[in-house]
mmCIF file of C-alpha atoms in Angstrom:
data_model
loop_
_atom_site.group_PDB
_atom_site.id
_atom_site.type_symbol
_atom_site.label_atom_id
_atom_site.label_comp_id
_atom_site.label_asym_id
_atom_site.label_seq_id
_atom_site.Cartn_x
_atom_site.Cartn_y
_atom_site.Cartn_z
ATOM 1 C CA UNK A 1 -41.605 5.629 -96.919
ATOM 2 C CA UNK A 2 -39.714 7.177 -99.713
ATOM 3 C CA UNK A 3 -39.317 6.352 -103.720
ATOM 4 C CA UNK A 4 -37.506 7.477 -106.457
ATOM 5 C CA UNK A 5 -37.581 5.984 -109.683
ATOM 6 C CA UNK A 6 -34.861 6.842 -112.289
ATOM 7 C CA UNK A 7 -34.598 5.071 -115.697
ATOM 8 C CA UNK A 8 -31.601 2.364 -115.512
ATOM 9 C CA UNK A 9 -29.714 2.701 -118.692
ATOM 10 C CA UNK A 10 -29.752 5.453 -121.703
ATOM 11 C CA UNK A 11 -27.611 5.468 -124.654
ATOM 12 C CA UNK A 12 -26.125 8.041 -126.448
ATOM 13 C CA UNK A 13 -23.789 9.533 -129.208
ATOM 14 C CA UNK A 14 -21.415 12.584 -128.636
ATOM 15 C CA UNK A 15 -22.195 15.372 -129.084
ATOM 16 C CA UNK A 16 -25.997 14.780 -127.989
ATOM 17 C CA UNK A 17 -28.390 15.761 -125.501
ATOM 18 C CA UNK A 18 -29.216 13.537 -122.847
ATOM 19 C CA UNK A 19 -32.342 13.942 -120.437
ATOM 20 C CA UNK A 20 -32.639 12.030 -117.027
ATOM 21 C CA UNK A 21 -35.819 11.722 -115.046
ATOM 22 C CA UNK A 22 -36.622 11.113 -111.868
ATOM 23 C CA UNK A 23 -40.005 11.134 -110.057
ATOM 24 C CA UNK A 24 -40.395 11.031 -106.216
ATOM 25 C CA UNK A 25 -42.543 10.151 -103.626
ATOM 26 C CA UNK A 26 -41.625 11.373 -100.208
ATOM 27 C CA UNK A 27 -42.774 11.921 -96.778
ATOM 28 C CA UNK A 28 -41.780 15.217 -96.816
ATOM 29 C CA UNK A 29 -39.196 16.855 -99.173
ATOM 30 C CA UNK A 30 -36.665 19.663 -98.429
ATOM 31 C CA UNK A 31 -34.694 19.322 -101.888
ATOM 32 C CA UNK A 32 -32.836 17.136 -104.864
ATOM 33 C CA UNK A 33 -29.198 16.619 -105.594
ATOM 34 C CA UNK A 34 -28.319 14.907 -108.381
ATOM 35 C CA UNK A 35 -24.935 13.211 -108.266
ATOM 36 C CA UNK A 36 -22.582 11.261 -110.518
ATOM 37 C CA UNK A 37 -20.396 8.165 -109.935
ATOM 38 C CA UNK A 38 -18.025 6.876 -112.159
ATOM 39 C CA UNK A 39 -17.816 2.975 -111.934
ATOM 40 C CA UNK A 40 -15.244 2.316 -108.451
ATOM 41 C CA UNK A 41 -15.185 6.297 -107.945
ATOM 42 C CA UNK A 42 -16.667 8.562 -105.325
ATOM 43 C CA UNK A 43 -20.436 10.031 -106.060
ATOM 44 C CA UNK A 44 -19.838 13.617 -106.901
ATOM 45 C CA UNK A 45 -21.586 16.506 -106.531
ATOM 46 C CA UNK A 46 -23.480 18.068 -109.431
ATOM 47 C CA UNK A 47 -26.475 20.244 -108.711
ATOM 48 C CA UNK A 48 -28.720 20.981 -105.678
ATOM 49 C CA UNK A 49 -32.197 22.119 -106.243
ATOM 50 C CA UNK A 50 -34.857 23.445 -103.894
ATOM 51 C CA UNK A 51 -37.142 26.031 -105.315
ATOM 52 C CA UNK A 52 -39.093 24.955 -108.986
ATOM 53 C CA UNK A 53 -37.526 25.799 -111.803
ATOM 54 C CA UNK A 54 -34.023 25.111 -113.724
ATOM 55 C CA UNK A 55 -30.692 25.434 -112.688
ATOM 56 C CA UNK A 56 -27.449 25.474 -115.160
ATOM 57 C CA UNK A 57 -24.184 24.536 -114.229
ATOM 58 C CA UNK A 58 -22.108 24.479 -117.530
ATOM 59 C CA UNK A 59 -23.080 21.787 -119.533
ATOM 60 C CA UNK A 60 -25.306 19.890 -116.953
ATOM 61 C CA UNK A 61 -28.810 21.414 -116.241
ATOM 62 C CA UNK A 62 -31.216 20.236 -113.017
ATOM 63 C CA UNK A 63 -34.857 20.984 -112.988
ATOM 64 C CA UNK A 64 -37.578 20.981 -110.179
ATOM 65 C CA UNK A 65 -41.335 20.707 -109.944
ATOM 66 C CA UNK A 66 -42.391 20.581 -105.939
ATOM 67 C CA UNK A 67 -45.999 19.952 -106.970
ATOM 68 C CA UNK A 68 -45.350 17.025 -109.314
ATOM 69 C CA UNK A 69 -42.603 14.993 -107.425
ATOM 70 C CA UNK A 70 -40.433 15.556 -110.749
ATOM 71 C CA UNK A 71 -37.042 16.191 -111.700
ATOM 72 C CA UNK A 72 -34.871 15.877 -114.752
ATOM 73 C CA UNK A 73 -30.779 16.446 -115.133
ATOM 74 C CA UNK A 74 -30.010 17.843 -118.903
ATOM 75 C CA UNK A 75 -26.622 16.632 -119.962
ATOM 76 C CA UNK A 76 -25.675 18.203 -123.395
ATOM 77 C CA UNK A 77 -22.881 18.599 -125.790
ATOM 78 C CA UNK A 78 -22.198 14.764 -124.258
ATOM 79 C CA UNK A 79 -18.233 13.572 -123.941
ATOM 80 C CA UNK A 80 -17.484 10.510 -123.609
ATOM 81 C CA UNK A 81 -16.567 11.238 -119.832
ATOM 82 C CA UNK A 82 -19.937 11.579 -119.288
ATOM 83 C CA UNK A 83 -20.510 8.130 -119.210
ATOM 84 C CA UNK A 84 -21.543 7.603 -115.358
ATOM 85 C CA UNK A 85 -23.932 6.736 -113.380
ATOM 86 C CA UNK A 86 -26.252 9.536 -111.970
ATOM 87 C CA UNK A 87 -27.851 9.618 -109.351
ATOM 88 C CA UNK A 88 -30.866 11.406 -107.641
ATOM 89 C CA UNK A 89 -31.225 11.678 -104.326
ATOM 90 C CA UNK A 90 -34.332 13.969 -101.883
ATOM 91 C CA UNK A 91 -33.013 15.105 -98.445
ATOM 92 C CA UNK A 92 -36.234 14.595 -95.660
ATOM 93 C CA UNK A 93 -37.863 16.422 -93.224
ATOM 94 C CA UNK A 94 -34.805 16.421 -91.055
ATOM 95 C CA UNK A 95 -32.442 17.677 -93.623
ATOM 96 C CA UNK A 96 -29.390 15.864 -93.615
ATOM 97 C CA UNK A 97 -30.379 12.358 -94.674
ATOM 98 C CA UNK A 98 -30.147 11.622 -98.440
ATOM 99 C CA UNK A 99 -32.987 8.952 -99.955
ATOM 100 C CA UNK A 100 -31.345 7.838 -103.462
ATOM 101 C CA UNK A 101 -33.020 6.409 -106.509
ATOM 102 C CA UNK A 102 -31.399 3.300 -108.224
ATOM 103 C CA UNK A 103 -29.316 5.411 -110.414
ATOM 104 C CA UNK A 104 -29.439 5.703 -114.323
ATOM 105 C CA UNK A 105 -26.547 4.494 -116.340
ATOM 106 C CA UNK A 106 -25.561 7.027 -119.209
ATOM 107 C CA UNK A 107 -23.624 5.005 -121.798
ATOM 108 C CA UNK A 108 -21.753 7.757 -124.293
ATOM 109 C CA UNK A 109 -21.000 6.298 -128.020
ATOM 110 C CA UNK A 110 -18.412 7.871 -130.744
ATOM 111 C CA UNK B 1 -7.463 19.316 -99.968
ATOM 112 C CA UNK B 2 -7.428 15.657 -98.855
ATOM 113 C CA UNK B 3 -10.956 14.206 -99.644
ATOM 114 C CA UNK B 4 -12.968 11.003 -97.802
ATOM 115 C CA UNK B 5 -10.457 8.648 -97.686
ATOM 116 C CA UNK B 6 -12.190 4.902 -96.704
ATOM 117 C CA UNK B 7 -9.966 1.895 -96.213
ATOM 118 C CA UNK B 8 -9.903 -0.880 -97.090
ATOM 119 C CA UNK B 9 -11.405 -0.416 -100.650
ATOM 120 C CA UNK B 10 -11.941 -4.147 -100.879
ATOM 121 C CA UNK B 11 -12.833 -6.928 -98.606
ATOM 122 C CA UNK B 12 -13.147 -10.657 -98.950
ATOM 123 C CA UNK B 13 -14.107 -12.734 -95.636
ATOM 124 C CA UNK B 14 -16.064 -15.131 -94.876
ATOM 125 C CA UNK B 15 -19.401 -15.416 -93.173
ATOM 126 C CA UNK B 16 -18.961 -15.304 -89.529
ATOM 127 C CA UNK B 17 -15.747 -13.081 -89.872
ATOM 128 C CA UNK B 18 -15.628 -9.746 -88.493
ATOM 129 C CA UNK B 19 -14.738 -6.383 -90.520
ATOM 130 C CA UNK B 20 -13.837 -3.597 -89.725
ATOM 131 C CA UNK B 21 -14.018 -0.366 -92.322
ATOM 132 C CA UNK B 22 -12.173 2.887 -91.881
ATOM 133 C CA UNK B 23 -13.279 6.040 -93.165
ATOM 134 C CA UNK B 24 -11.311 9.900 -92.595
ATOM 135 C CA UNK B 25 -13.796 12.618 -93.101
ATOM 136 C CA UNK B 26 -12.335 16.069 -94.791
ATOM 137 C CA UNK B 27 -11.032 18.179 -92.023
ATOM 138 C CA UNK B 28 -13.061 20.470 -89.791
ATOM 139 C CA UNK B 29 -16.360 18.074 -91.285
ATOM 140 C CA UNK B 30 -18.547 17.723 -88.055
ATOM 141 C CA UNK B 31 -20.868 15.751 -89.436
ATOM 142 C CA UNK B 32 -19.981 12.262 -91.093
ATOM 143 C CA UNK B 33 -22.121 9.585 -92.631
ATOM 144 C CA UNK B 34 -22.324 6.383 -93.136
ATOM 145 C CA UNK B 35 -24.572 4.679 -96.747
ATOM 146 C CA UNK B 36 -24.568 1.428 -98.053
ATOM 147 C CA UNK B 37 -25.266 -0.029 -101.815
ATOM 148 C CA UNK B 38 -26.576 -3.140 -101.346
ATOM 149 C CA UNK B 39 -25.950 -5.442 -105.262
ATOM 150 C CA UNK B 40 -28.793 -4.034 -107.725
ATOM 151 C CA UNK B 41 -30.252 -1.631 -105.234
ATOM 152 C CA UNK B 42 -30.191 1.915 -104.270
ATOM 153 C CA UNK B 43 -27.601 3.568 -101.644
ATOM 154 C CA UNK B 44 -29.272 3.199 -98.079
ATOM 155 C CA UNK B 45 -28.199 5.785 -95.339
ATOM 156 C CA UNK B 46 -26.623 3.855 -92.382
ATOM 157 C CA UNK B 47 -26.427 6.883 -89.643
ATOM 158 C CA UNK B 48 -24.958 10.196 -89.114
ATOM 159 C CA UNK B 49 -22.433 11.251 -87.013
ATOM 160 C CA UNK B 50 -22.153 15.133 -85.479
ATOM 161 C CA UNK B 51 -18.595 15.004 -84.111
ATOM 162 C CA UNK B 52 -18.428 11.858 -81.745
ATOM 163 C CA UNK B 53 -21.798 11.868 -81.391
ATOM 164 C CA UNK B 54 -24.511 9.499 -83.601
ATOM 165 C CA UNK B 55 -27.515 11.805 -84.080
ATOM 166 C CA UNK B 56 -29.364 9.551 -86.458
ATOM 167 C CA UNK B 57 -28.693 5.826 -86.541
ATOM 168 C CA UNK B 58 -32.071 4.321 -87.814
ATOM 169 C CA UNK B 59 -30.498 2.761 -90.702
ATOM 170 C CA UNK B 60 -28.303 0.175 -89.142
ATOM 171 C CA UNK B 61 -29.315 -2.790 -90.298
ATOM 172 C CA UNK B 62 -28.827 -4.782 -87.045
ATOM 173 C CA UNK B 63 -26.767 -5.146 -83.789
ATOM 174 C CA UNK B 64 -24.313 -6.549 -85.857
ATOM 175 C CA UNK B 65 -23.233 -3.165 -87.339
ATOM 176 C CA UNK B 66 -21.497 -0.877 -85.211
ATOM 177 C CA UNK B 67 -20.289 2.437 -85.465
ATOM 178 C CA UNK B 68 -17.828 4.573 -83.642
ATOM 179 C CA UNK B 69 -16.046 7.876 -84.140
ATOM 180 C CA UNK B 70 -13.978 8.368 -81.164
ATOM 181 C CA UNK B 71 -12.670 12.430 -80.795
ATOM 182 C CA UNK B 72 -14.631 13.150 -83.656
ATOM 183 C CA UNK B 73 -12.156 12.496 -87.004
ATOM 184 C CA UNK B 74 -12.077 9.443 -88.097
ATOM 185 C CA UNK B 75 -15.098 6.971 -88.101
ATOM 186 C CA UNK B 76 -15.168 3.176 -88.076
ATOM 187 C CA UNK B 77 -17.786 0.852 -88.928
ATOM 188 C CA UNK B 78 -17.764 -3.064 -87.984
ATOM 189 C CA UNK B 79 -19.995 -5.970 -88.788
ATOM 190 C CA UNK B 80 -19.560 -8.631 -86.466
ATOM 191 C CA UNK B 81 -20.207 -11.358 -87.039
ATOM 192 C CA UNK B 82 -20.358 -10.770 -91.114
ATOM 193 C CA UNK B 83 -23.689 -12.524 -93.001
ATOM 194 C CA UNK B 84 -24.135 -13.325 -96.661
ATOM 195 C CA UNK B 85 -26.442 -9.952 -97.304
ATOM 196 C CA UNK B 86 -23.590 -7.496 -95.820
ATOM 197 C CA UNK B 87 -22.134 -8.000 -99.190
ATOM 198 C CA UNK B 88 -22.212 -4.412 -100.825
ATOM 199 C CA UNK B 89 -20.255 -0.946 -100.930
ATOM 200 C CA UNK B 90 -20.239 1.282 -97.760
ATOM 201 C CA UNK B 91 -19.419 4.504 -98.765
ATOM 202 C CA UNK B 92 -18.883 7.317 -96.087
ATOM 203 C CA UNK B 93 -19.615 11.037 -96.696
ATOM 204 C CA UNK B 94 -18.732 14.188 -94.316
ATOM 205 C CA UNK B 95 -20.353 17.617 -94.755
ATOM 206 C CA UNK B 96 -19.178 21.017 -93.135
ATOM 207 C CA UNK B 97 -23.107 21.475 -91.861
ATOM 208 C CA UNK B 98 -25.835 19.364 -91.562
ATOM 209 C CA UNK B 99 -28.053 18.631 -94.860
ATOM 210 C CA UNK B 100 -25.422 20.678 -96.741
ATOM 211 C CA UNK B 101 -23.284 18.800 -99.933
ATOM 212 C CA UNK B 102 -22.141 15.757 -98.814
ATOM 213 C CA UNK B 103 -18.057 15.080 -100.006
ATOM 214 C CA UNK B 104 -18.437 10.882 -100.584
ATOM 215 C CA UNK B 105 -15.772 8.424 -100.176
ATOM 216 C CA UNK B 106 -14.700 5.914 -103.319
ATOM 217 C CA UNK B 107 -16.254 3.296 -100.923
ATOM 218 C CA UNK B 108 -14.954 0.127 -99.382
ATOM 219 C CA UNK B 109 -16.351 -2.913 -101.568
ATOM 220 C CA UNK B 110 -17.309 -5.718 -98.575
ATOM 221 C CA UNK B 111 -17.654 -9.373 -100.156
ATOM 222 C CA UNK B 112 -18.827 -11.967 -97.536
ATOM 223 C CA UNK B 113 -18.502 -15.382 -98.901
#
């Protein structure tokens, strides 16, 4: 079976920096998107990793470890658009089917 | 570019009722899924369509879901008849290629009283 655990709720001023784990446990991994989903909106796209390491995308970092089933999303210099929900998701073996955690709601303060 | 349009976006019926929930991939997407949030829990992937055809349907609940996607566009997705734990948000996604970034819909919000 598969499991991803996210944290459900983090708080935070403008201006910070905001880091989101998630840990996995897979039968099989090919990689991690992280998405986020505005309350009633669409999931959206906003970083795909495969390989270990970090990847930047503007404000919003991803990062990888294979070995230890761990990734984090980096969201700095927070707006209060930020406030989402974001969500991680591993594609399987067969590479087209998306296992998501619960989400983790990001709650931006002035 | 149009996006995933789904339709309706909300749903009220009662238990017994049948539904049935639209969704329009983005143009030229072969492949188009279906997920469901369930209240409190994680999005679950329903099945995957590659043009008309289902290549993956292991996450259908039951034989009271059933999907179609006749020509290859447009997909629809009916519960018949509609229980109590259907309640949730189906959202549909289409990708140009299989396992590549999936475009999501806003979802259609399913309440089954």
């Amino acid at each position: 079976g598969q499991s991803l655990e996210q944290p459900s709720e983090v708080t935070a001023v403008e201006g910070a920096i905001v880091q989101i784990n998630c840990t996995y446990q897979t039968s099989g991994f090919n990689g991690l998107f992280w998405y986020q989903q505005h309350a009633g909106e669409a999931p959206t796209f906003l970083s795909y990793n495969v390989l270990d390491g970090l990847e930047e995308t503007g404000r919003f970092s991803s990062f990888l470890s294979r070995s230890k089933g761990y990734s984090y999303l980096l969201l700095k210099e927070l707006q209060m658009k930020d406030s989402a929900s974001y969500l991680c998701a591993v594609t399987l073996p067969d590479g087209y089917k998306l296992s998501f955690g619960a989400g983790t709601t990001v709650t931006v303060r002035a | 570019e149009a996006g995933v349009t789904q339709f309706p976006s909300h749903s009220v019926i009662e238990k017994g009722q049948t539904v049935t929930l639209r969704c329009d991939p983005i143009s030229g997407h072969d492949n188009l899924y279906w997920y469901r949030r369930v209240m409190g829990k994680e999005i679950k992937f329903l099945l995957h369509f590659v043009k008309e055809s289902k290549q993956d349907e292991s996450g259908m609940p039951n034989n009271r879901f059933l999907a179609e996607r006749t020509g290859g566009t447009y997909s629809t997705l009916k519960v018949q008849p509609a229980e109590l734990e259907d309640s949730g948000v189906y959202f549909c996604a289409s990708s140009h290629q299989a396992g590549g970034e999936l475009f999501f819909g806003e979802g259609s919000r399913l309440t089954v009283l």
